[in-house]
Amino acid sequence: MDMEYLKYKIRKTGMNLKEFAKSIGISKSAIYLKMKGKRQWKYEDMKKIKSALNLTPEEFNKIFGF
């Protein structure tokens, strides 16, 4: 999993982490814990992130390790 790339993609949107988390319907603390590997990503959250950041399949795989 490449969380640095995810952070980069979020920054490119112009949103901070709190705004991004709200836009995909999860709390800032939840996204932080998931980025740190302390909680698992739900597939629904991953799909929302893919859509919100307009990720290509390659970018999605890079971030989530598929």
PDB file of N, CA, C and O in Angstrom:
ATOM      1  N   MET A   1       0.842  -1.182   0.000  1.00  0.00           N
ATOM      2  CA  MET A   1       0.000   0.000   0.000  1.00  0.00           C
ATOM      3  C   MET A   1       0.885   1.242   0.000  1.00  0.00           C
ATOM      4  O   MET A   1       1.867   1.301   0.720  1.00  0.00           O
ATOM      5  N   ASP A   2       0.511   2.188  -0.802  1.00  0.00           N
ATOM      6  CA  ASP A   2       1.307   3.408  -0.947  1.00  0.00           C
ATOM      7  C   ASP A   2       0.493   4.611  -0.459  1.00  0.00           C
ATOM      8  O   ASP A   2      -0.133   5.314  -1.245  1.00  0.00           O
ATOM      9  N   MET A   3       0.533   4.816   0.843  1.00  0.00           N
ATOM     10  CA  MET A   3      -0.243   5.900   1.435  1.00  0.00           C
ATOM     11  C   MET A   3       0.338   7.275   1.110  1.00  0.00           C
ATOM     12  O   MET A   3      -0.378   8.260   1.062  1.00  0.00           O
ATOM     13  N   GLU A   4       1.624   7.336   0.834  1.00  0.00           N
ATOM     14  CA  GLU A   4       2.227   8.616   0.432  1.00  0.00           C
ATOM     15  C   GLU A   4       1.643   9.074  -0.903  1.00  0.00           C
ATOM     16  O   GLU A   4       1.390  10.255  -1.101  1.00  0.00           O
ATOM     17  N   TYR A   5       1.421   8.123  -1.798  1.00  0.00           N
ATOM     18  CA  TYR A   5       0.821   8.474  -3.081  1.00  0.00           C
ATOM     19  C   TYR A   5      -0.625   8.919  -2.881  1.00  0.00           C
ATOM     20  O   TYR A   5      -1.072   9.863  -3.529  1.00  0.00           O
ATOM     21  N   LEU A   6      -1.340   8.270  -1.979  1.00  0.00           N
ATOM     22  CA  LEU A   6      -2.713   8.693  -1.677  1.00  0.00           C
ATOM     23  C   LEU A   6      -2.708  10.121  -1.138  1.00  0.00           C
ATOM     24  O   LEU A   6      -3.508  10.950  -1.574  1.00  0.00           O
ATOM     25  N   LYS A   7      -1.806  10.425  -0.220  1.00  0.00           N
ATOM     26  CA  LYS A   7      -1.707  11.796   0.326  1.00  0.00           C
ATOM     27  C   LYS A   7      -1.406  12.799  -0.786  1.00  0.00           C
ATOM     28  O   LYS A   7      -1.980  13.889  -0.821  1.00  0.00           O
ATOM     29  N   TYR A   8      -0.521  12.406  -1.684  1.00  0.00           N
ATOM     30  CA  TYR A   8      -0.182  13.264  -2.830  1.00  0.00           C
ATOM     31  C   TYR A   8      -1.429  13.556  -3.680  1.00  0.00           C
ATOM     32  O   TYR A   8      -1.687  14.701  -4.049  1.00  0.00           O
ATOM     33  N   LYS A   9      -2.188  12.510  -3.981  1.00  0.00           N
ATOM     34  CA  LYS A   9      -3.395  12.687  -4.798  1.00  0.00           C
ATOM     35  C   LYS A   9      -4.428  13.566  -4.083  1.00  0.00           C
ATOM     36  O   LYS A   9      -5.100  14.373  -4.720  1.00  0.00           O
ATOM     37  N   ILE A  10      -4.540  13.419  -2.773  1.00  0.00           N
ATOM     38  CA  ILE A  10      -5.467  14.263  -2.004  1.00  0.00           C
ATOM     39  C   ILE A  10      -5.017  15.718  -2.077  1.00  0.00           C
ATOM     40  O   ILE A  10      -5.823  16.616  -2.314  1.00  0.00           O
ATOM     41  N   ARG A  11      -3.716  15.965  -1.880  1.00  0.00           N
ATOM     42  CA  ARG A  11      -3.188  17.341  -1.952  1.00  0.00           C
ATOM     43  C   ARG A  11      -3.463  17.965  -3.313  1.00  0.00           C
ATOM     44  O   ARG A  11      -3.745  19.163  -3.407  1.00  0.00           O
ATOM     45  N   LYS A  12      -3.373  17.158  -4.371  1.00  0.00           N
ATOM     46  CA  LYS A  12      -3.618  17.679  -5.725  1.00  0.00           C
ATOM     47  C   LYS A  12      -5.045  18.186  -5.900  1.00  0.00           C
ATOM     48  O   LYS A  12      -5.291  19.023  -6.761  1.00  0.00           O
ATOM     49  N   THR A  13      -5.977  17.686  -5.090  1.00  0.00           N
ATOM     50  CA  THR A  13      -7.364  18.150  -5.201  1.00  0.00           C
ATOM     51  C   THR A  13      -7.542  19.525  -4.577  1.00  0.00           C
ATOM     52  O   THR A  13      -8.547  20.181  -4.809  1.00  0.00           O
ATOM     53  N   GLY A  14      -6.574  19.931  -3.724  1.00  0.00           N
ATOM     54  CA  GLY A  14      -6.685  21.199  -3.019  1.00  0.00           C
ATOM     55  C   GLY A  14      -7.382  21.068  -1.677  1.00  0.00           C
ATOM     56  O   GLY A  14      -7.575  22.058  -0.971  1.00  0.00           O
ATOM     57  N   MET A  15      -7.775  19.837  -1.326  1.00  0.00           N
ATOM     58  CA  MET A  15      -8.436  19.606  -0.043  1.00  0.00           C
ATOM     59  C   MET A  15      -7.411  19.180   0.994  1.00  0.00           C
ATOM     60  O   MET A  15      -6.403  18.570   0.653  1.00  0.00           O
ATOM     61  N   ASN A  16      -7.723  19.495   2.251  1.00  0.00           N
ATOM     62  CA  ASN A  16      -6.915  18.929   3.324  1.00  0.00           C
ATOM     63  C   ASN A  16      -7.525  17.571   3.698  1.00  0.00           C
ATOM     64  O   ASN A  16      -8.567  17.177   3.174  1.00  0.00           O
ATOM     65  N   LEU A  17      -6.876  16.867   4.611  1.00  0.00           N
ATOM     66  CA  LEU A  17      -7.326  15.512   4.963  1.00  0.00           C
ATOM     67  C   LEU A  17      -8.728  15.514   5.567  1.00  0.00           C
ATOM     68  O   LEU A  17      -9.542  14.645   5.264  1.00  0.00           O
ATOM     69  N   LYS A  18      -9.024  16.512   6.384  1.00  0.00           N
ATOM     70  CA  LYS A  18     -10.348  16.600   7.010  1.00  0.00           C
ATOM     71  C   LYS A  18     -11.433  16.794   5.953  1.00  0.00           C
ATOM     72  O   LYS A  18     -12.469  16.127   5.986  1.00  0.00           O
ATOM     73  N   GLU A  19     -11.192  17.688   5.014  1.00  0.00           N
ATOM     74  CA  GLU A  19     -12.166  17.938   3.950  1.00  0.00           C
ATOM     75  C   GLU A  19     -12.351  16.704   3.068  1.00  0.00           C
ATOM     76  O   GLU A  19     -13.473  16.360   2.693  1.00  0.00           O
ATOM     77  N   PHE A  20     -11.235  16.046   2.768  1.00  0.00           N
ATOM     78  CA  PHE A  20     -11.317  14.849   1.932  1.00  0.00           C
ATOM     79  C   PHE A  20     -12.089  13.743   2.632  1.00  0.00           C
ATOM     80  O   PHE A  20     -12.957  13.111   2.035  1.00  0.00           O
ATOM     81  N   ALA A  21     -11.781  13.520   3.910  1.00  0.00           N
ATOM     82  CA  ALA A  21     -12.481  12.482   4.666  1.00  0.00           C
ATOM     83  C   ALA A  21     -13.979  12.748   4.675  1.00  0.00           C
ATOM     84  O   ALA A  21     -14.781  11.840   4.452  1.00  0.00           O
ATOM     85  N   LYS A  22     -14.345  13.999   4.898  1.00  0.00           N
ATOM     86  CA  LYS A  22     -15.771  14.358   4.904  1.00  0.00           C
ATOM     87  C   LYS A  22     -16.399  14.109   3.528  1.00  0.00           C
ATOM     88  O   LYS A  22     -17.527  13.623   3.437  1.00  0.00           O
ATOM     89  N   SER A  23     -15.660  14.392   2.471  1.00  0.00           N
ATOM     90  CA  SER A  23     -16.207  14.223   1.120  1.00  0.00           C
ATOM     91  C   SER A  23     -16.493  12.770   0.779  1.00  0.00           C
ATOM     92  O   SER A  23     -17.345  12.490  -0.058  1.00  0.00           O
ATOM     93  N   ILE A  24     -15.780  11.842   1.434  1.00  0.00           N
ATOM     94  CA  ILE A  24     -16.034  10.418   1.161  1.00  0.00           C
ATOM     95  C   ILE A  24     -16.843   9.762   2.279  1.00  0.00           C
ATOM     96  O   ILE A  24     -17.066   8.556   2.260  1.00  0.00           O
ATOM     97  N   GLY A  25     -17.239  10.553   3.269  1.00  0.00           N
ATOM     98  CA  GLY A  25     -18.159  10.055   4.279  1.00  0.00           C
ATOM     99  C   GLY A  25     -17.551   9.311   5.446  1.00  0.00           C
ATOM    100  O   GLY A  25     -18.222   8.481   6.058  1.00  0.00           O
ATOM    101  N   ILE A  26     -16.268   9.570   5.751  1.00  0.00           N
ATOM    102  CA  ILE A  26     -15.674   8.980   6.943  1.00  0.00           C
ATOM    103  C   ILE A  26     -14.998  10.083   7.757  1.00  0.00           C
ATOM    104  O   ILE A  26     -14.741  11.172   7.242  1.00  0.00           O
ATOM    105  N   SER A  27     -14.720   9.800   8.997  1.00  0.00           N
ATOM    106  CA  SER A  27     -14.112  10.816   9.856  1.00  0.00           C
ATOM    107  C   SER A  27     -12.623  10.957   9.561  1.00  0.00           C
ATOM    108  O   SER A  27     -11.984  10.044   9.029  1.00  0.00           O
ATOM    109  N   LYS A  28     -12.082  12.115   9.945  1.00  0.00           N
ATOM    110  CA  LYS A  28     -10.652  12.344   9.778  1.00  0.00           C
ATOM    111  C   LYS A  28      -9.853  11.323  10.579  1.00  0.00           C
ATOM    112  O   LYS A  28      -8.853  10.792  10.100  1.00  0.00           O
ATOM    113  N   SER A  29     -10.309  11.022  11.787  1.00  0.00           N
ATOM    114  CA  SER A  29      -9.575  10.063  12.614  1.00  0.00           C
ATOM    115  C   SER A  29      -9.600   8.668  11.994  1.00  0.00           C
ATOM    116  O   SER A  29      -8.606   7.950  12.024  1.00  0.00           O
ATOM    117  N   ALA A  30     -10.719   8.290  11.384  1.00  0.00           N
ATOM    118  CA  ALA A  30     -10.813   6.973  10.735  1.00  0.00           C
ATOM    119  C   ALA A  30      -9.862   6.884   9.547  1.00  0.00           C
ATOM    120  O   ALA A  30      -9.161   5.879   9.383  1.00  0.00           O
ATOM    121  N   ILE A  31      -9.823   7.919   8.727  1.00  0.00           N
ATOM    122  CA  ILE A  31      -8.931   7.877   7.566  1.00  0.00           C
ATOM    123  C   ILE A  31      -7.474   7.879   8.021  1.00  0.00           C
ATOM    124  O   ILE A  31      -6.625   7.198   7.450  1.00  0.00           O
ATOM    125  N   TYR A  32      -7.173   8.617   9.076  1.00  0.00           N
ATOM    126  CA  TYR A  32      -5.816   8.647   9.619  1.00  0.00           C
ATOM    127  C   TYR A  32      -5.394   7.255  10.098  1.00  0.00           C
ATOM    128  O   TYR A  32      -4.309   6.791   9.782  1.00  0.00           O
ATOM    129  N   LEU A  33      -6.270   6.589  10.845  1.00  0.00           N
ATOM    130  CA  LEU A  33      -5.961   5.245  11.342  1.00  0.00           C
ATOM    131  C   LEU A  33      -5.770   4.254  10.196  1.00  0.00           C
ATOM    132  O   LEU A  33      -4.903   3.379  10.247  1.00  0.00           O
ATOM    133  N   LYS A  34      -6.574   4.402   9.158  1.00  0.00           N
ATOM    134  CA  LYS A  34      -6.451   3.509   8.002  1.00  0.00           C
ATOM    135  C   LYS A  34      -5.151   3.766   7.252  1.00  0.00           C
ATOM    136  O   LYS A  34      -4.492   2.829   6.814  1.00  0.00           O
ATOM    137  N   MET A  35      -4.770   5.033   7.140  1.00  0.00           N
ATOM    138  CA  MET A  35      -3.522   5.362   6.457  1.00  0.00           C
ATOM    139  C   MET A  35      -2.311   4.863   7.242  1.00  0.00           C
ATOM    140  O   MET A  35      -1.289   4.536   6.651  1.00  0.00           O
ATOM    141  N   LYS A  36      -2.433   4.799   8.551  1.00  0.00           N
ATOM    142  CA  LYS A  36      -1.346   4.315   9.399  1.00  0.00           C
ATOM    143  C   LYS A  36      -1.324   2.787   9.508  1.00  0.00           C
ATOM    144  O   LYS A  36      -0.447   2.218  10.148  1.00  0.00           O
ATOM    145  N   GLY A  37      -2.332   2.125   8.915  1.00  0.00           N
ATOM    146  CA  GLY A  37      -2.388   0.670   8.944  1.00  0.00           C
ATOM    147  C   GLY A  37      -2.951   0.094  10.231  1.00  0.00           C
ATOM    148  O   GLY A  37      -2.841  -1.100  10.488  1.00  0.00           O
ATOM    149  N   LYS A  38      -3.580   0.943  11.036  1.00  0.00           N
ATOM    150  CA  LYS A  38      -4.143   0.473  12.301  1.00  0.00           C
ATOM    151  C   LYS A  38      -5.572  -0.044  12.131  1.00  0.00           C
ATOM    152  O   LYS A  38      -6.102  -0.699  13.019  1.00  0.00           O
ATOM    153  N   ARG A  39      -6.178   0.286  11.014  1.00  0.00           N
ATOM    154  CA  ARG A  39      -7.507  -0.228  10.649  1.00  0.00           C
ATOM    155  C   ARG A  39      -7.484  -0.615   9.186  1.00  0.00           C
ATOM    156  O   ARG A  39      -6.758  -0.039   8.390  1.00  0.00           O
ATOM    157  N   GLN A  40      -8.333  -1.558   8.845  1.00  0.00           N
ATOM    158  CA  GLN A  40      -8.428  -2.018   7.456  1.00  0.00           C
ATOM    159  C   GLN A  40      -9.330  -1.082   6.648  1.00  0.00           C
ATOM    160  O   GLN A  40     -10.305  -0.550   7.168  1.00  0.00           O
ATOM    161  N   TRP A  41      -8.988  -0.938   5.381  1.00  0.00           N
ATOM    162  CA  TRP A  41      -9.840  -0.189   4.468  1.00  0.00           C
ATOM    163  C   TRP A  41     -11.037  -1.047   4.101  1.00  0.00           C
ATOM    164  O   TRP A  41     -10.890  -2.225   3.789  1.00  0.00           O
ATOM    165  N   LYS A  42     -12.215  -0.455   4.117  1.00  0.00           N
ATOM    166  CA  LYS A  42     -13.410  -1.128   3.614  1.00  0.00           C
ATOM    167  C   LYS A  42     -13.439  -0.926   2.103  1.00  0.00           C
ATOM    168  O   LYS A  42     -13.054   0.129   1.602  1.00  0.00           O
ATOM    169  N   TYR A  43     -13.925  -1.938   1.412  1.00  0.00           N
ATOM    170  CA  TYR A  43     -13.978  -1.840  -0.044  1.00  0.00           C
ATOM    171  C   TYR A  43     -14.831  -0.647  -0.481  1.00  0.00           C
ATOM    172  O   TYR A  43     -14.482   0.036  -1.438  1.00  0.00           O
ATOM    173  N   GLU A  44     -15.906  -0.379   0.238  1.00  0.00           N
ATOM    174  CA  GLU A  44     -16.760   0.761  -0.106  1.00  0.00           C
ATOM    175  C   GLU A  44     -15.984   2.075  -0.016  1.00  0.00           C
ATOM    176  O   GLU A  44     -16.157   2.958  -0.845  1.00  0.00           O
ATOM    177  N   ASP A  45     -15.135   2.208   1.009  1.00  0.00           N
ATOM    178  CA  ASP A  45     -14.313   3.408   1.149  1.00  0.00           C
ATOM    179  C   ASP A  45     -13.323   3.527  -0.007  1.00  0.00           C
ATOM    180  O   ASP A  45     -13.106   4.611  -0.548  1.00  0.00           O
ATOM    181  N   MET A  46     -12.739   2.396  -0.391  1.00  0.00           N
ATOM    182  CA  MET A  46     -11.789   2.401  -1.504  1.00  0.00           C
ATOM    183  C   MET A  46     -12.467   2.844  -2.801  1.00  0.00           C
ATOM    184  O   MET A  46     -11.899   3.611  -3.581  1.00  0.00           O
ATOM    185  N   LYS A  47     -13.687   2.375  -3.032  1.00  0.00           N
ATOM    186  CA  LYS A  47     -14.425   2.770  -4.234  1.00  0.00           C
ATOM    187  C   LYS A  47     -14.724   4.267  -4.218  1.00  0.00           C
ATOM    188  O   LYS A  47     -14.619   4.936  -5.241  1.00  0.00           O
ATOM    189  N   LYS A  48     -15.079   4.798  -3.034  1.00  0.00           N
ATOM    190  CA  LYS A  48     -15.354   6.237  -2.918  1.00  0.00           C
ATOM    191  C   LYS A  48     -14.096   7.048  -3.189  1.00  0.00           C
ATOM    192  O   LYS A  48     -14.153   8.098  -3.841  1.00  0.00           O
ATOM    193  N   ILE A  49     -12.963   6.580  -2.679  1.00  0.00           N
ATOM    194  CA  ILE A  49     -11.694   7.266  -2.913  1.00  0.00           C
ATOM    195  C   ILE A  49     -11.347   7.245  -4.394  1.00  0.00           C
ATOM    196  O   ILE A  49     -10.941   8.260  -4.965  1.00  0.00           O
ATOM    197  N   LYS A  50     -11.516   6.097  -5.025  1.00  0.00           N
ATOM    198  CA  LYS A  50     -11.232   5.974  -6.464  1.00  0.00           C
ATOM    199  C   LYS A  50     -12.047   6.978  -7.257  1.00  0.00           C
ATOM    200  O   LYS A  50     -11.528   7.665  -8.141  1.00  0.00           O
ATOM    201  N   SER A  51     -13.310   7.097  -6.903  1.00  0.00           N
ATOM    202  CA  SER A  51     -14.187   8.024  -7.598  1.00  0.00           C
ATOM    203  C   SER A  51     -13.839   9.484  -7.283  1.00  0.00           C
ATOM    204  O   SER A  51     -13.730  10.313  -8.194  1.00  0.00           O
ATOM    205  N   ALA A  52     -13.647   9.799  -6.013  1.00  0.00           N
ATOM    206  CA  ALA A  52     -13.383  11.179  -5.593  1.00  0.00           C
ATOM    207  C   ALA A  52     -12.081  11.715  -6.184  1.00  0.00           C
ATOM    208  O   ALA A  52     -11.993  12.907  -6.509  1.00  0.00           O
ATOM    209  N   LEU A  53     -11.082  10.844  -6.318  1.00  0.00           N
ATOM    210  CA  LEU A  53      -9.782  11.275  -6.832  1.00  0.00           C
ATOM    211  C   LEU A  53      -9.607  10.976  -8.314  1.00  0.00           C
ATOM    212  O   LEU A  53      -8.560  11.259  -8.885  1.00  0.00           O
ATOM    213  N   ASN A  54     -10.644  10.385  -8.905  1.00  0.00           N
ATOM    214  CA  ASN A  54     -10.608  10.033 -10.324  1.00  0.00           C
ATOM    215  C   ASN A  54      -9.353   9.213 -10.640  1.00  0.00           C
ATOM    216  O   ASN A  54      -8.604   9.526 -11.559  1.00  0.00           O
ATOM    217  N   LEU A  55      -9.132   8.175  -9.846  1.00  0.00           N
ATOM    218  CA  LEU A  55      -7.942   7.346  -9.976  1.00  0.00           C
ATOM    219  C   LEU A  55      -8.050   6.404 -11.168  1.00  0.00           C
ATOM    220  O   LEU A  55      -9.114   5.838 -11.422  1.00  0.00           O
ATOM    221  N   THR A  56      -6.948   6.236 -11.847  1.00  0.00           N
ATOM    222  CA  THR A  56      -6.883   5.214 -12.894  1.00  0.00           C
ATOM    223  C   THR A  56      -6.779   3.856 -12.198  1.00  0.00           C
ATOM    224  O   THR A  56      -6.430   3.789 -11.006  1.00  0.00           O
ATOM    225  N   PRO A  57      -7.037   2.765 -12.919  1.00  0.00           N
ATOM    226  CA  PRO A  57      -6.861   1.446 -12.302  1.00  0.00           C
ATOM    227  C   PRO A  57      -5.427   1.245 -11.774  1.00  0.00           C
ATOM    228  O   PRO A  57      -5.231   0.649 -10.719  1.00  0.00           O
ATOM    229  N   GLU A  58      -4.453   1.770 -12.484  1.00  0.00           N
ATOM    230  CA  GLU A  58      -3.060   1.634 -12.054  1.00  0.00           C
ATOM    231  C   GLU A  58      -2.810   2.389 -10.745  1.00  0.00           C
ATOM    232  O   GLU A  58      -2.121   1.893  -9.856  1.00  0.00           O
ATOM    233  N   GLU A  59      -3.353   3.609 -10.645  1.00  0.00           N
ATOM    234  CA  GLU A  59      -3.188   4.395  -9.428  1.00  0.00           C
ATOM    235  C   GLU A  59      -3.896   3.709  -8.242  1.00  0.00           C
ATOM    236  O   GLU A  59      -3.357   3.655  -7.142  1.00  0.00           O
ATOM    237  N   PHE A  60      -5.088   3.197  -8.493  1.00  0.00           N
ATOM    238  CA  PHE A  60      -5.835   2.484  -7.467  1.00  0.00           C
ATOM    239  C   PHE A  60      -5.028   1.295  -6.952  1.00  0.00           C
ATOM    240  O   PHE A  60      -4.889   1.100  -5.750  1.00  0.00           O
ATOM    241  N   ASN A  61      -4.456   0.527  -7.882  1.00  0.00           N
ATOM    242  CA  ASN A  61      -3.645  -0.629  -7.492  1.00  0.00           C
ATOM    243  C   ASN A  61      -2.391  -0.213  -6.738  1.00  0.00           C
ATOM    244  O   ASN A  61      -1.980  -0.886  -5.794  1.00  0.00           O
ATOM    245  N   LYS A  62      -1.788   0.893  -7.160  1.00  0.00           N
ATOM    246  CA  LYS A  62      -0.587   1.392  -6.479  1.00  0.00           C
ATOM    247  C   LYS A  62      -0.902   1.763  -5.035  1.00  0.00           C
ATOM    248  O   LYS A  62      -0.150   1.443  -4.116  1.00  0.00           O
ATOM    249  N   ILE A  63      -2.020   2.421  -4.820  1.00  0.00           N
ATOM    250  CA  ILE A  63      -2.387   2.877  -3.484  1.00  0.00           C
ATOM    251  C   ILE A  63      -2.798   1.699  -2.599  1.00  0.00           C
ATOM    252  O   ILE A  63      -2.340   1.588  -1.461  1.00  0.00           O
ATOM    253  N   PHE A  64      -3.658   0.838  -3.099  1.00  0.00           N
ATOM    254  CA  PHE A  64      -4.246  -0.213  -2.257  1.00  0.00           C
ATOM    255  C   PHE A  64      -3.610  -1.584  -2.434  1.00  0.00           C
ATOM    256  O   PHE A  64      -4.009  -2.538  -1.758  1.00  0.00           O
ATOM    257  N   GLY A  65      -2.638  -1.699  -3.301  1.00  0.00           N
ATOM    258  CA  GLY A  65      -1.865  -2.928  -3.399  1.00  0.00           C
ATOM    259  C   GLY A  65      -2.560  -4.103  -4.048  1.00  0.00           C
ATOM    260  O   GLY A  65      -2.308  -5.247  -3.692  1.00  0.00           O
ATOM    261  N   PHE A  66      -3.424  -3.840  -4.997  1.00  0.00           N
ATOM    262  CA  PHE A  66      -4.086  -4.940  -5.710  1.00  0.00           C
ATOM    263  C   PHE A  66      -3.291  -5.329  -6.918  1.00  0.00           C
ATOM    264  O   PHE A  66      -2.578  -4.641  -7.500  1.00  0.00           O
TER     265      PHE A  66
END
